[in-house]
Tab-separated table of C-alpha atoms in Angstrom:
chain	number	residue	atom	x	y	z
A	1	MET	CA	54.589	28.131	104.227
A	2	ALA	CA	57.605	26.611	103.344
A	3	ASP	CA	56.125	23.258	103.349
A	4	GLY	CA	52.534	23.638	103.250
A	5	THR	CA	51.745	23.098	106.848
A	6	SER	CA	49.837	26.041	107.877
A	7	GLY	CA	51.463	29.058	109.158
A	8	THR	CA	54.466	29.343	107.086
A	9	SER	CA	56.543	27.278	105.028
A	10	GLY	CA	55.908	24.283	105.634
A	11	SER	CA	54.402	25.708	105.418
A	12	GLY	CA	49.054	26.194	106.385
A	13	CYS	CA	46.781	23.892	107.912
A	14	GLY	CA	43.444	22.951	106.596
A	15	GLY	CA	41.765	23.984	109.784
A	16	GLY	CA	38.672	26.040	110.342
A	17	GLY	CA	36.954	26.959	107.125
A	18	GLU	CA	39.939	26.583	104.838
A	19	PRO	CA	38.948	24.570	101.771
A	20	GLU	CA	39.999	20.948	101.704
A	21	VAL	CA	40.973	19.529	98.318
A	22	SER	CA	41.424	15.885	97.357
A	23	ASP	CA	40.297	13.510	94.617
A	24	SER	CA	37.876	11.813	96.997
A	25	LEU	CA	36.267	15.139	97.928
A	26	ARG	CA	35.827	16.072	94.287
A	27	THR	CA	34.265	12.678	93.575
A	28	PHE	CA	31.892	12.978	96.530
A	29	GLY	CA	30.885	16.447	95.334
A	30	GLU	CA	30.067	15.112	91.869
A	31	VAL	CA	27.935	12.356	93.407
A	32	VAL	CA	25.981	14.882	95.481
A	33	LYS	CA	25.476	17.087	92.426
A	34	GLY	CA	24.308	14.112	90.382
A	35	PHE	CA	21.679	13.093	92.946
A	36	ARG	CA	20.591	16.723	93.375
A	37	LYS	CA	20.023	17.101	89.640
A	38	ARG	CA	18.210	13.762	89.499
A	39	ALA	CA	15.867	15.138	92.183
A	40	GLY	CA	15.250	18.204	90.032
A	41	LEU	CA	16.639	20.620	92.630
A	42	THR	CA	18.813	23.661	92.106
A	43	GLN	CA	21.509	24.468	94.642
A	44	GLU	CA	19.293	27.326	95.871
A	45	GLU	CA	16.439	24.866	96.499
A	46	PHE	CA	18.641	22.133	97.935
A	47	ALA	CA	20.581	24.284	100.471
A	48	PRO	CA	17.673	25.133	102.821
A	49	ARG	CA	16.420	21.541	102.741
A	50	VAL	CA	19.669	20.279	104.230
A	51	GLY	CA	20.053	23.292	106.531
A	52	TYR	CA	23.262	24.634	104.973
A	53	SER	CA	24.086	27.869	103.214
A	54	LEU	CA	24.273	28.063	99.444
A	55	PRO	CA	28.072	28.800	99.479
A	56	THR	CA	28.649	25.729	101.658
A	57	VAL	CA	26.636	23.473	99.355
A	58	ALA	CA	28.498	24.866	96.343
A	59	SER	CA	31.869	24.267	98.030
A	60	ILE	CA	30.974	20.665	98.854
A	61	GLU	CA	29.851	19.975	95.286
A	62	GLN	CA	33.104	21.502	94.008
A	63	GLY	CA	35.130	19.253	96.318
A	64	ARG	CA	36.464	22.244	98.246
A	65	ARG	CA	34.876	21.567	101.628
A	66	PHE	CA	34.799	18.467	103.795
A	67	PRO	CA	31.095	17.608	104.436
A	68	GLN	CA	29.946	17.324	108.033
A	69	ARG	CA	28.204	14.130	109.087
A	70	ASP	CA	24.829	15.827	109.473
A	71	PHE	CA	25.093	17.188	105.926
A	72	VAL	CA	25.624	13.660	104.639
A	73	GLU	CA	22.650	12.350	106.611
A	74	ARG	CA	20.345	15.186	105.538
A	75	ALA	CA	21.419	14.960	101.905
A	76	GLU	CA	20.926	11.200	101.997
A	77	ASP	CA	17.311	11.664	103.130
A	78	VAL	CA	16.458	14.680	100.941
A	79	LEU	CA	17.877	13.080	97.791
A	80	ASP	CA	16.717	9.527	98.560
A	81	ALA	CA	20.231	8.326	97.765
A	82	CYS	CA	19.735	4.699	98.906
A	83	GLY	CA	22.773	4.803	101.198
A	84	ILE	CA	25.182	5.766	98.434
A	85	LEU	CA	26.145	9.123	99.970
A	86	ARG	CA	26.751	7.505	103.365
A	87	GLY	CA	28.946	4.896	101.725
A	88	ALA	CA	30.880	7.428	99.678
A	89	ALA	CA	31.445	9.613	102.735
A	90	ARG	CA	33.247	6.759	104.500
A	91	HIS	CA	35.975	6.917	101.845
A	92	LEU	CA	36.623	10.635	102.018
A	93	SER	CA	40.205	11.561	102.792
A	94	ARG	CA	42.073	14.679	103.767
A	95	GLN	CA	45.481	15.372	105.219
A	96	PRO	CA	45.231	17.340	108.465
A	97	GLY	CA	48.159	19.673	108.942
A	98	LEU	CA	48.839	20.265	105.242
A	99	ALA	CA	47.557	23.385	103.540
A	100	SER	CA	44.965	22.716	100.849
A	101	TRP	CA	47.121	24.218	98.091
A	102	PHE	CA	50.094	22.052	99.103
A	103	ARG	CA	48.461	18.630	98.861
A	104	GLN	CA	48.814	18.168	95.113
A	105	TRP	CA	52.533	18.880	95.408
A	106	ALA	CA	52.780	16.543	98.422
A	107	ARG	CA	51.482	13.684	96.253
A	108	LEU	CA	54.121	14.406	93.604
A	109	GLU	CA	56.772	14.737	96.287
A	110	ALA	CA	55.924	11.312	97.716
A	111	GLU	CA	56.682	9.623	94.368
A	112	ALA	CA	59.589	11.780	93.185
A	113	VAL	CA	62.967	10.315	92.299
A	114	SER	CA	64.634	13.750	92.551
A	115	LEU	CA	63.670	16.737	94.706
A	116	TYR	CA	65.387	20.135	94.639
A	117	THR	CA	64.517	22.827	97.178
A	118	TYR	CA	65.688	26.418	97.553
A	119	GLU	CA	64.457	28.201	100.660
A	120	CYS	CA	65.056	31.757	101.869
A	121	ARG	CA	62.420	32.023	104.619
A	122	VAL	CA	62.556	28.975	106.874
A	123	VAL	CA	64.342	25.643	107.018
A	124	PRO	CA	62.572	23.246	104.585
A	125	GLY	CA	60.001	21.088	106.325
A	126	LEU	CA	61.820	17.880	105.401
A	127	LEU	CA	64.775	19.063	107.496
A	128	GLN	CA	62.957	20.557	110.479
A	129	THR	CA	62.877	19.305	114.042
A	130	ALA	CA	59.626	19.168	115.979
A	131	GLY	CA	60.808	22.064	118.141
A	132	TYR	CA	61.610	24.199	115.118
A	133	ALA	CA	58.300	23.309	113.431
A	134	ARG	CA	56.406	24.378	116.546
A	135	ALA	CA	58.344	27.641	116.734
A	136	VAL	CA	57.577	28.416	113.080
A	137	SER	CA	53.873	27.711	113.552
A	138	LEU	CA	53.735	29.912	116.651
A	139	SER	CA	55.492	32.793	114.918
A	140	VAL	CA	52.900	33.632	112.267
A	141	PRO	CA	49.389	34.894	113.159
A	142	PRO	CA	46.730	33.724	113.533
A	143	LEU	CA	47.992	31.392	116.226
A	144	PRO	CA	46.763	27.792	116.083
A	145	ASP	CA	44.983	26.002	118.902
A	146	SER	CA	46.792	23.068	120.499
A	147	GLU	CA	45.141	20.427	118.293
A	148	GLU	CA	45.925	22.307	115.100
A	149	LEU	CA	49.493	22.921	116.238
A	150	ASP	CA	50.006	19.218	116.932
A	151	GLN	CA	48.585	18.369	113.483
A	152	ARG	CA	50.945	20.781	111.748
A	153	VAL	CA	54.006	19.469	113.540
A	154	ALA	CA	53.036	15.823	113.040
A	155	ALA	CA	52.351	16.388	109.325
A	156	ARG	CA	55.738	17.994	108.835
A	157	ILE	CA	57.671	15.355	110.757
A	158	ASN	CA	55.816	12.446	109.141
A	159	ARG	CA	56.804	13.698	105.689
A	160	GLN	CA	60.448	13.164	106.602
A	161	ASP	CA	60.053	9.464	105.874
A	162	LEU	CA	60.729	10.557	102.292
A	163	LEU	CA	64.397	10.991	103.226
A	164	SER	CA	64.818	7.286	103.916
A	165	THR	CA	67.550	5.489	101.999
A	166	CYS	CA	65.472	2.296	102.259
A	167	ARG	CA	63.198	3.504	99.473
A	168	LYS	CA	63.759	1.819	96.118
A	169	PRO	CA	65.372	3.831	94.729
A	170	PRO	CA	66.134	6.454	97.396
A	171	THR	CA	65.010	9.918	96.357
A	172	ALA	CA	67.921	12.213	95.457
A	173	PHE	CA	67.616	15.447	97.441
A	174	SER	CA	69.267	18.808	96.929
A	175	PHE	CA	68.676	21.596	99.446
A	176	ILE	CA	69.937	25.169	99.173
A	177	VAL	CA	69.148	27.232	102.260
A	178	GLU	CA	70.070	30.817	103.025
A	179	GLN	CA	72.575	31.125	105.876
A	180	ALA	CA	70.432	33.966	107.236
A	181	VAL	CA	67.589	31.483	107.845
A	182	LEU	CA	69.771	29.536	110.271
A	183	GLU	CA	71.262	32.674	111.835
A	184	ARG	CA	67.767	33.868	112.781
A	185	HIS	CA	67.635	31.439	115.743
A	186	THR	CA	63.891	30.862	115.301
A	187	GLY	CA	62.332	29.704	118.572
A	188	SER	CA	65.365	30.084	120.801
A	189	GLU	CA	69.043	29.191	120.973
A	190	GLU	CA	68.057	25.811	122.402
A	191	VAL	CA	65.753	25.127	119.447
A	192	THR	CA	68.488	26.299	117.075
A	193	ARG	CA	71.126	24.120	118.702
A	194	GLU	CA	68.881	21.079	118.308
A	195	LEU	CA	68.212	22.067	114.692
A	196	TYR	CA	71.925	22.377	113.877
A	197	ASP	CA	72.602	18.958	115.401
A	198	HIS	CA	69.742	17.465	113.396
A	199	LEU	CA	70.942	18.985	110.131
A	200	LEU	CA	74.464	17.693	110.660
A	201	LEU	CA	73.101	14.230	111.451
A	202	VAL	CA	70.937	14.160	108.328
A	203	VAL	CA	73.762	15.317	106.054
A	204	GLU	CA	76.241	12.834	107.510
A	205	ARG	CA	73.904	9.821	107.528
A	206	GLN	CA	71.740	10.330	104.443
A	207	TRP	CA	73.939	9.821	101.394
A	208	ASN	CA	70.974	10.812	99.226
A	209	VAL	CA	70.885	14.346	100.708
A	210	GLU	CA	72.981	17.213	99.403
A	211	PHE	CA	72.856	20.330	101.590
A	212	GLN	CA	74.274	23.718	100.646
A	213	LEU	CA	74.220	27.062	102.417
A	214	MET	CA	73.910	30.293	100.488
A	215	PRO	CA	76.332	32.689	102.240
A	216	LEU	CA	75.200	35.975	103.761
A	217	GLN	CA	77.239	37.893	101.222
A	218	GLN	CA	76.521	36.901	97.634
A	219	PRO	CA	76.477	39.892	95.237
A	220	VAL	CA	75.091	37.814	92.343
A	221	HIS	CA	72.178	35.613	93.382
A	222	ALA	CA	69.948	33.692	90.934
A	223	GLY	CA	67.248	33.070	93.535
A	224	LEU	CA	66.120	36.618	94.186
A	225	ASP	CA	62.628	35.868	92.867
A	226	GLY	CA	61.969	33.660	95.888
A	227	PRO	CA	61.839	30.027	97.027
A	228	MET	CA	61.297	27.167	94.615
A	229	ARG	CA	61.023	23.411	94.413
A	230	LEU	CA	61.551	21.017	91.550
A	231	ALA	CA	60.479	17.381	91.433
A	232	GLU	CA	61.224	14.585	88.954
A	233	THR	CA	58.658	11.786	88.699
A	234	PRO	CA	59.499	8.098	88.145
A	235	ASP	CA	58.721	8.561	84.438
A	236	ASN	CA	61.213	11.458	84.352
A	237	GLN	CA	58.733	14.299	84.083
A	238	TRP	CA	59.554	17.491	85.972
A	239	PHE	CA	57.184	19.699	87.978
A	240	ALA	CA	57.830	22.799	90.061
A	241	TYR	CA	56.168	24.479	92.996
A	242	SER	CA	56.301	28.036	94.296
A	243	GLU	CA	54.688	29.444	97.380
A	244	GLY	CA	53.817	32.785	98.927
A	245	GLN	CA	51.512	34.285	101.528
A	246	GLU	CA	48.318	32.209	101.742
A	247	ASN	CA	48.867	30.487	98.409
A	248	GLY	CA	50.919	28.038	96.416
A	249	ARG	CA	51.249	27.260	92.720
A	250	LEU	CA	52.054	24.029	90.914
A	251	VAL	CA	54.090	24.760	87.762
A	252	THR	CA	53.621	22.381	84.826
A	253	ASP	CA	54.649	24.525	81.850
A	254	SER	CA	57.863	23.114	80.391
A	255	LYS	CA	59.333	26.517	79.533
A	256	ALA	CA	58.727	27.843	83.029
A	257	ILE	CA	60.259	24.707	84.538
A	258	SER	CA	63.290	25.115	82.276
A	259	ARG	CA	63.783	28.658	83.584
A	260	LEU	CA	63.588	27.431	87.169
A	261	HIS	CA	66.108	24.682	86.417
A	262	GLN	CA	68.503	27.304	85.055
A	263	ARG	CA	68.125	29.383	88.198
A	264	TYR	CA	68.591	26.405	90.500
A	265	ALA	CA	71.698	25.276	88.625
A	266	LYS	CA	73.137	28.763	88.944
A	267	MET	CA	72.436	28.841	92.673
A	268	ARG	CA	74.217	25.535	93.129
A	269	SER	CA	77.348	27.200	91.805
A	270	GLN	CA	76.802	30.331	93.913
A	271	ALA	CA	76.184	28.551	97.211
A	272	LEU	CA	78.915	27.066	99.366
A	273	THR	CA	79.955	23.536	98.445
A	274	PRO	CA	78.376	20.747	100.505
A	275	GLU	CA	81.683	20.286	102.352
A	276	ASP	CA	82.079	23.993	103.093
A	277	SER	CA	78.424	24.166	104.113
A	278	VAL	CA	78.946	21.440	106.717
A	279	GLY	CA	82.051	23.240	107.952
A	280	LEU	CA	80.131	26.507	108.367
A	281	LEU	CA	77.248	24.728	110.057
A	282	LYS	CA	79.663	23.172	112.571
A	283	ARG	CA	81.186	26.589	113.302
A	284	MET	CA	77.734	28.083	113.795
A	285	ARG	CA	76.887	25.210	116.140
A	286	GLY	CA	80.063	25.741	118.112
A	287	ALA	CA	79.324	29.441	118.505
A	288	LEU	CA	76.030	28.817	120.330
């Protein structure tokens, strides 16, 4: 996923049975568990009374699954919850189009004053076009249905509001992207042409965005362990995020974050300068 929107970077969508995770879901789960215990029921006893499997009930109580409306209604009646479960359910929130493991990072990202991204698989979601986002989502099995595809693309494009220089203060962005990612021509030459034009527009208009290309030939490369992201919060704390197949990991350990900072700093010196990166991007655009 390069950005937590299902599929890849960007990427996984919380569709189908993929667990949903949010503070409101966890809170709702605790409320259900509290009423269940007050009623003197175990999960094994409660599950058949509401017509759901034991794993589903457990996932809801853990805040890992979004409860269906009929579950809420049945639980309300079985637990004699006086309307509390119905009321709590109205405040549940999830973010369609964003993978469950990405949402915690997305909240940090939305408040960050600095964001650094190194990507070697796809163009970072904050820099994608809708056409490119669709092509990425349609490249990695299993293929989404039309509704899920639209959610993924919309989620990725909506996040690009973070690039705005109208924010106070504007977030400072640094992107390092492998040249090979752009040379892949994901989707088609038409999609790639539109992507190149978009990247040039972003770099030229957004003074808060620094964009560097890592050249195809780079004998010494500090990013060989894979993609990474670093975020600085308004109170100047740093967090990191790494992502692989079907998973993502928020990094909070200060020593680990220090190592990632060292690697990112080294890559900044190994990549082309922002000016040379724009020059190469223009030549690549002209060659299409």
